[in-house]
GROMACS .gro file of C-alpha atoms in nm:
model
  311
    1UNK     CA    1  17.091  16.636  18.539
    2UNK     CA    2  17.224  16.850  18.825
    3UNK     CA    3  17.550  16.768  19.005
    4UNK     CA    4  17.544  16.723  19.379
    5UNK     CA    5  17.740  17.005  19.549
    6UNK     CA    6  18.007  16.944  19.814
    7UNK     CA    7  17.859  16.933  20.158
    8UNK     CA    8  17.926  17.253  20.345
    9UNK     CA    9  18.089  17.233  20.691
   10UNK     CA   10  17.895  17.377  20.977
   11UNK     CA   11  18.036  17.678  21.169
   12UNK     CA   12  18.116  17.448  21.463
   13UNK     CA   13  18.317  17.213  21.241
   14UNK     CA   14  18.499  17.507  21.087
   15UNK     CA   15  18.594  17.640  21.430
   16UNK     CA   16  18.719  17.298  21.539
   17UNK     CA   17  18.929  17.270  21.225
   18UNK     CA   18  19.074  17.614  21.284
   19UNK     CA   19  19.155  17.530  21.649
   20UNK     CA   20  19.322  17.204  21.543
   21UNK     CA   21  19.539  17.392  21.297
   22UNK     CA   22  19.636  17.640  21.565
   23UNK     CA   23  19.730  17.363  21.807
   24UNK     CA   24  19.941  17.187  21.546
   25UNK     CA   25  20.110  17.513  21.463
   26UNK     CA   26  20.193  17.580  21.828
   27UNK     CA   27  20.324  17.225  21.873
   28UNK     CA   28  20.547  17.256  21.568
   29UNK     CA   29  20.668  17.591  21.697
   30UNK     CA   30  20.760  17.441  22.033
   31UNK     CA   31  20.944  17.154  21.866
   32UNK     CA   32  21.133  17.399  21.650
   33UNK     CA   33  21.222  17.610  21.953
   34UNK     CA   34  21.344  17.302  22.145
   35UNK     CA   35  21.556  17.202  21.848
   36UNK     CA   36  21.711  17.546  21.830
   37UNK     CA   37  21.780  17.548  22.206
   38UNK     CA   38  21.940  17.203  22.190
   39UNK     CA   39  22.156  17.311  21.901
   40UNK     CA   40  22.265  17.621  22.092
   41UNK     CA   41  22.334  17.408  22.402
   42UNK     CA   42  22.544  17.165  22.197
   43UNK     CA   43  22.747  17.452  22.055
   44UNK     CA   44  22.799  17.601  22.402
   45UNK     CA   45  22.904  17.265  22.544
   46UNK     CA   46  23.143  17.205  22.258
   47UNK     CA   47  23.304  17.545  22.303
   48UNK     CA   48  23.318  17.550  22.683
   49UNK     CA   49  23.339  17.311  22.982
   50UNK     CA   50  23.637  17.101  22.883
   51UNK     CA   51  23.808  16.864  23.125
   52UNK     CA   52  24.124  17.015  23.264
   53UNK     CA   53  24.159  16.838  23.600
   54UNK     CA   54  24.084  16.473  23.686
   55UNK     CA   55  24.085  16.381  24.055
   56UNK     CA   56  24.077  16.024  24.191
   57UNK     CA   57  23.941  15.934  24.536
   58UNK     CA   58  23.948  15.605  24.726
   59UNK     CA   59  24.220  15.426  24.527
   60UNK     CA   60  24.467  15.218  24.731
   61UNK     CA   61  24.550  14.906  24.532
   62UNK     CA   62  24.574  15.110  24.213
   63UNK     CA   63  24.761  15.436  24.174
   64UNK     CA   64  24.551  15.741  24.081
   65UNK     CA   65  24.757  15.769  23.763
   66UNK     CA   66  24.647  15.417  23.665
   67UNK     CA   67  24.281  15.506  23.711
   68UNK     CA   68  24.321  15.825  23.509
   69UNK     CA   69  24.506  15.632  23.238
   70UNK     CA   70  24.226  15.378  23.217
   71UNK     CA   71  23.957  15.643  23.191
   72UNK     CA   72  23.812  15.685  22.843
   73UNK     CA   73  23.761  16.056  22.915
   74UNK     CA   74  24.083  16.254  22.881
   75UNK     CA   75  24.198  16.607  22.949
   76UNK     CA   76  24.061  16.838  22.683
   77UNK     CA   77  23.745  16.631  22.629
   78UNK     CA   78  23.409  16.789  22.685
   79UNK     CA   79  23.288  16.768  23.043
   80UNK     CA   80  22.936  16.654  22.952
   81UNK     CA   81  22.917  16.494  22.608
   82UNK     CA   82  22.973  16.132  22.716
   83UNK     CA   83  22.786  15.859  22.906
   84UNK     CA   84  22.887  15.819  23.272
   85UNK     CA   85  22.744  15.466  23.296
   86UNK     CA   86  22.950  15.338  23.004
   87UNK     CA   87  23.265  15.506  23.133
   88UNK     CA   88  23.211  15.360  23.483
   89UNK     CA   89  23.143  15.009  23.349
   90UNK     CA   90  23.463  15.021  23.146
   91UNK     CA   91  23.662  15.110  23.459
   92UNK     CA   92  23.502  14.829  23.659
   93UNK     CA   93  23.607  14.574  23.399
   94UNK     CA   94  23.955  14.714  23.346
   95UNK     CA   95  24.034  14.729  23.719
   96UNK     CA   96  23.901  14.407  23.876
   97UNK     CA   97  23.959  14.512  24.237
   98UNK     CA   98  23.742  14.821  24.191
   99UNK     CA   99  23.396  14.740  24.323
  100UNK     CA  100  23.213  15.062  24.242
  101UNK     CA  101  23.276  15.389  24.057
  102UNK     CA  102  23.111  15.726  24.102
  103UNK     CA  103  23.193  16.005  23.857
  104UNK     CA  104  23.114  16.364  23.946
  105UNK     CA  105  23.140  16.673  23.725
  106UNK     CA  106  23.242  17.006  23.880
  107UNK     CA  107  23.210  17.320  23.677
  108UNK     CA  108  23.391  17.458  23.501
  109UNK     CA  109  23.656  17.197  23.424
  110UNK     CA  110  23.702  16.928  23.695
  111UNK     CA  111  23.614  16.561  23.694
  112UNK     CA  112  23.620  16.354  24.017
  113UNK     CA  113  23.639  15.975  24.000
  114UNK     CA  114  23.554  15.813  24.336
  115UNK     CA  115  23.631  15.440  24.349
  116UNK     CA  116  23.566  15.177  24.615
  117UNK     CA  117  23.792  14.876  24.610
  118UNK     CA  118  23.710  14.522  24.719
  119UNK     CA  119  23.906  14.221  24.838
  120UNK     CA  120  23.906  13.852  24.756
  121UNK     CA  121  23.675  13.640  24.971
  122UNK     CA  122  23.728  13.287  24.830
  123UNK     CA  123  23.936  13.093  24.578
  124UNK     CA  124  23.721  12.898  24.332
  125UNK     CA  125  23.875  12.624  24.114
  126UNK     CA  126  23.907  12.692  23.743
  127UNK     CA  127  24.110  12.549  23.459
  128UNK     CA  128  24.473  12.539  23.572
  129UNK     CA  129  24.427  12.710  23.906
  130UNK     CA  130  24.189  12.933  24.095
  131UNK     CA  131  23.975  13.239  24.044
  132UNK     CA  132  23.987  13.484  24.331
  133UNK     CA  133  23.628  13.598  24.385
  134UNK     CA  134  23.497  13.891  24.587
  135UNK     CA  135  23.204  13.884  24.827
  136UNK     CA  136  22.986  14.036  24.554
  137UNK     CA  137  23.081  13.763  24.304
  138UNK     CA  138  23.334  13.956  24.097
  139UNK     CA  139  23.630  13.768  23.950
  140UNK     CA  140  23.939  13.955  24.069
  141UNK     CA  141  24.229  13.753  23.933
  142UNK     CA  142  24.342  13.406  23.830
  143UNK     CA  143  24.634  13.222  23.990
  144UNK     CA  144  24.781  12.875  24.013
  145UNK     CA  145  24.781  12.916  24.393
  146UNK     CA  146  24.488  12.972  24.626
  147UNK     CA  147  24.661  13.272  24.782
  148UNK     CA  148  24.573  13.159  25.134
  149UNK     CA  149  24.204  13.218  25.062
  150UNK     CA  150  23.923  12.982  25.164
  151UNK     CA  151  23.894  12.718  24.892
  152UNK     CA  152  23.554  12.634  24.748
  153UNK     CA  153  23.510  12.268  24.653
  154UNK     CA  154  23.221  12.142  24.443
  155UNK     CA  155  23.192  12.458  24.228
  156UNK     CA  156  23.388  12.531  23.911
  157UNK     CA  157  23.421  12.859  23.723
  158UNK     CA  158  23.507  12.859  23.354
  159UNK     CA  159  23.501  13.106  23.070
  160UNK     CA  160  23.543  13.407  23.297
  161UNK     CA  161  23.819  13.663  23.305
  162UNK     CA  162  23.921  13.907  23.580
  163UNK     CA  163  23.690  14.206  23.596
  164UNK     CA  164  23.374  14.011  23.514
  165UNK     CA  165  23.085  13.943  23.750
  166UNK     CA  166  22.961  13.588  23.800
  167UNK     CA  167  22.617  13.573  23.644
  168UNK     CA  168  22.359  13.376  23.847
  169UNK     CA  169  22.137  13.115  23.689
  170UNK     CA  170  22.396  12.916  23.492
  171UNK     CA  171  22.496  12.656  23.751
  172UNK     CA  172  22.330  12.549  24.077
  173UNK     CA  173  22.660  12.514  24.263
  174UNK     CA  174  22.780  12.857  24.153
  175UNK     CA  175  22.444  13.005  24.251
  176UNK     CA  176  22.483  12.842  24.591
  177UNK     CA  177  22.825  13.002  24.625
  178UNK     CA  178  22.685  13.349  24.555
  179UNK     CA  179  22.406  13.294  24.806
  180UNK     CA  180  22.647  13.165  25.069
  181UNK     CA  181  22.878  13.464  25.034
  182UNK     CA  182  22.583  13.698  25.080
  183UNK     CA  183  22.442  13.508  25.377
  184UNK     CA  184  22.778  13.462  25.548
  185UNK     CA  185  22.843  13.834  25.526
  186UNK     CA  186  22.496  13.914  25.663
  187UNK     CA  187  22.554  13.674  25.954
  188UNK     CA  188  22.896  13.820  26.034
  189UNK     CA  189  23.074  13.493  25.953
  190UNK     CA  190  23.249  13.578  25.627
  191UNK     CA  191  23.573  13.703  25.784
  192UNK     CA  192  23.614  13.370  25.968
  193UNK     CA  193  23.544  13.154  25.664
  194UNK     CA  194  23.812  12.888  25.605
  195UNK     CA  195  23.653  12.658  25.341
  196UNK     CA  196  23.330  12.572  25.159
  197UNK     CA  197  23.217  12.230  25.039
  198UNK     CA  198  22.936  12.252  24.781
  199UNK     CA  199  22.959  11.911  24.619
  200UNK     CA  200  22.623  11.810  24.766
  201UNK     CA  201  22.379  12.100  24.790
  202UNK     CA  202  22.167  11.905  25.035
  203UNK     CA  203  22.469  11.871  25.266
  204UNK     CA  204  22.663  12.198  25.253
  205UNK     CA  205  22.969  12.230  25.477
  206UNK     CA  206  23.126  12.552  25.597
  207UNK     CA  207  23.472  12.564  25.747
  208UNK     CA  208  23.490  12.839  26.008
  209UNK     CA  209  23.797  12.979  26.184
  210UNK     CA  210  23.986  12.662  26.089
  211UNK     CA  211  23.821  12.500  26.394
  212UNK     CA  212  23.467  12.416  26.296
  213UNK     CA  213  23.293  12.221  26.023
  214UNK     CA  214  22.942  12.369  26.019
  215UNK     CA  215  22.714  12.123  25.840
  216UNK     CA  216  22.425  12.349  25.747
  217UNK     CA  217  22.251  12.090  25.531
  218UNK     CA  218  22.032  12.220  25.249
  219UNK     CA  219  22.035  12.578  25.128
  220UNK     CA  220  21.669  12.634  25.216
  221UNK     CA  221  21.741  12.693  25.586
  222UNK     CA  222  22.078  12.858  25.540
  223UNK     CA  223  22.005  13.192  25.708
  224UNK     CA  224  21.855  13.029  26.016
  225UNK     CA  225  22.133  12.773  26.055
  226UNK     CA  226  22.406  13.034  26.016
  227UNK     CA  227  22.250  13.252  26.283
  228UNK     CA  228  22.208  12.952  26.512
  229UNK     CA  229  22.566  12.832  26.463
  230UNK     CA  230  22.708  13.178  26.528
  231UNK     CA  231  22.516  13.201  26.855
  232UNK     CA  232  22.645  12.863  26.974
  233UNK     CA  233  23.006  12.929  26.871
  234UNK     CA  234  23.018  13.269  27.039
  235UNK     CA  235  22.814  13.193  27.351
  236UNK     CA  236  22.844  12.818  27.422
  237UNK     CA  237  23.182  12.705  27.293
  238UNK     CA  238  23.527  12.805  27.411
  239UNK     CA  239  23.815  12.936  27.197
  240UNK     CA  240  23.986  12.599  27.233
  241UNK     CA  241  23.694  12.392  27.099
  242UNK     CA  242  23.746  12.216  26.766
  243UNK     CA  243  23.494  11.993  26.592
  244UNK     CA  244  23.181  11.982  26.383
  245UNK     CA  245  22.828  12.105  26.426
  246UNK     CA  246  22.522  11.945  26.271
  247UNK     CA  247  22.144  11.947  26.299
  248UNK     CA  248  21.941  11.635  26.368
  249UNK     CA  249  21.597  11.552  26.228
  250UNK     CA  250  21.433  11.756  26.506
  251UNK     CA  251  21.642  12.056  26.396
  252UNK     CA  252  21.852  12.048  26.714
  253UNK     CA  253  22.214  12.159  26.684
  254UNK     CA  254  22.489  11.927  26.811
  255UNK     CA  255  22.861  11.981  26.856
  256UNK     CA  256  23.104  11.688  26.823
  257UNK     CA  257  23.470  11.748  26.918
  258UNK     CA  258  23.732  11.638  26.666
  259UNK     CA  259  24.081  11.718  26.539
  260UNK     CA  260  24.176  12.020  26.326
  261UNK     CA  261  24.303  11.779  26.059
  262UNK     CA  262  23.966  11.607  26.027
  263UNK     CA  263  23.780  11.937  26.025
  264UNK     CA  264  24.004  12.066  25.746
  265UNK     CA  265  23.957  11.747  25.545
  266UNK     CA  266  23.581  11.747  25.580
  267UNK     CA  267  23.541  12.107  25.476
  268UNK     CA  268  23.746  12.038  25.164
  269UNK     CA  269  23.475  11.804  25.041
  270UNK     CA  270  23.630  11.473  25.137
  271UNK     CA  271  23.404  11.180  25.242
  272UNK     CA  272  23.226  11.263  25.563
  273UNK     CA  273  23.140  11.036  25.856
  274UNK     CA  274  22.769  11.051  25.928
  275UNK     CA  275  22.667  11.128  26.288
  276UNK     CA  276  22.443  10.875  26.459
  277UNK     CA  277  22.116  10.951  26.631
  278UNK     CA  278  22.198  11.143  26.953
  279UNK     CA  279  21.918  10.957  27.133
  280UNK     CA  280  22.102  10.630  27.072
  281UNK     CA  281  22.401  10.738  27.282
  282UNK     CA  282  22.611  10.938  27.038
  283UNK     CA  283  22.865  11.158  27.222
  284UNK     CA  284  22.682  11.460  27.085
  285UNK     CA  285  22.396  11.405  27.327
  286UNK     CA  286  22.601  11.568  27.602
  287UNK     CA  287  22.585  11.268  27.837
  288UNK     CA  288  22.881  11.052  27.737
  289UNK     CA  289  23.118  11.337  27.654
  290UNK     CA  290  23.143  11.643  27.882
  291UNK     CA  291  23.281  11.850  27.594
  292UNK     CA  292  22.976  11.799  27.369
  293UNK     CA  293  22.654  11.998  27.362
  294UNK     CA  294  22.310  11.942  27.213
  295UNK     CA  295  22.099  12.253  27.164
  296UNK     CA  296  21.724  12.261  27.127
  297UNK     CA  297  21.575  12.461  26.843
  298UNK     CA  298  21.674  12.824  26.880
  299UNK     CA  299  21.388  13.050  26.993
  300UNK     CA  300  21.283  13.347  26.783
  301UNK     CA  301  21.480  13.587  27.003
  302UNK     CA  302  21.805  13.427  26.886
  303UNK     CA  303  21.902  13.248  27.208
  304UNK     CA  304  22.008  12.882  27.197
  305UNK     CA  305  21.899  12.656  27.486
  306UNK     CA  306  22.147  12.394  27.598
  307UNK     CA  307  22.008  12.056  27.705
  308UNK     CA  308  22.353  11.906  27.758
  309UNK     CA  309  22.661  12.019  27.947
  310UNK     CA  310  22.793  12.366  27.873
  311UNK     CA  311  23.119  12.368  27.684
   0.00000   0.00000   0.00000
């Protein structure tokens, strides 16, 4: 009984097999070459390009020597064999008032650390005092005093230490705070902020310039209401006006004069008197009180029309 012989490969199959072997050989050769080059590069980097000079730019609150001392890269270290992101993140946490860090390498031996500092925007209650928080939501320091900063009522920060960022998504009131800081800055109102009341997120109150209680209502129309209020304050009200602004059910803005004491109390989250319907003769309708205004809905071009007496 004869044995079946092994099937012979055709010339085409043999050529394909040979070409595959050649390709694998070239690929392995390239990998070997890359490995050799990387090894040579590592040796060169380890022998040359050491940090001799560290320069600091943009520091005001912190001394350059403090920044250099807090840097994990020291003189004599290699200029390249470390991760810039990790080094920058460590500086941001160690120095709370540093908002951003940019590290630049300059051959052959210089490292430049450019920092941008931030300032506290609000004081948020925490256990035993306040957290000072920046516009970007970074915790800057903790104190038993509010430091003269606008106080945020209705939001509480816990479990955070200076240098950490407030993470969104953990608490609706804290999320509202982060959104308000961003929107107030975009509207050009952040520098005049005097208080925030976030106890009821459907009835948010903003103290502005210590003279106004801006009752923006729910967060959904925040950007529009801030823009509208800024227009009225700057173009329709005088520097001596004090009181509160609110929107009625027809989305018309009304100004009601009041005392600085009441405005301060309201924007600290204390019980608030509810305005009556302007059509029923409330002073905000502009007829009974010459100092009050009632604005129609602001047109798209940003102008606010006054249907009462001008302030």
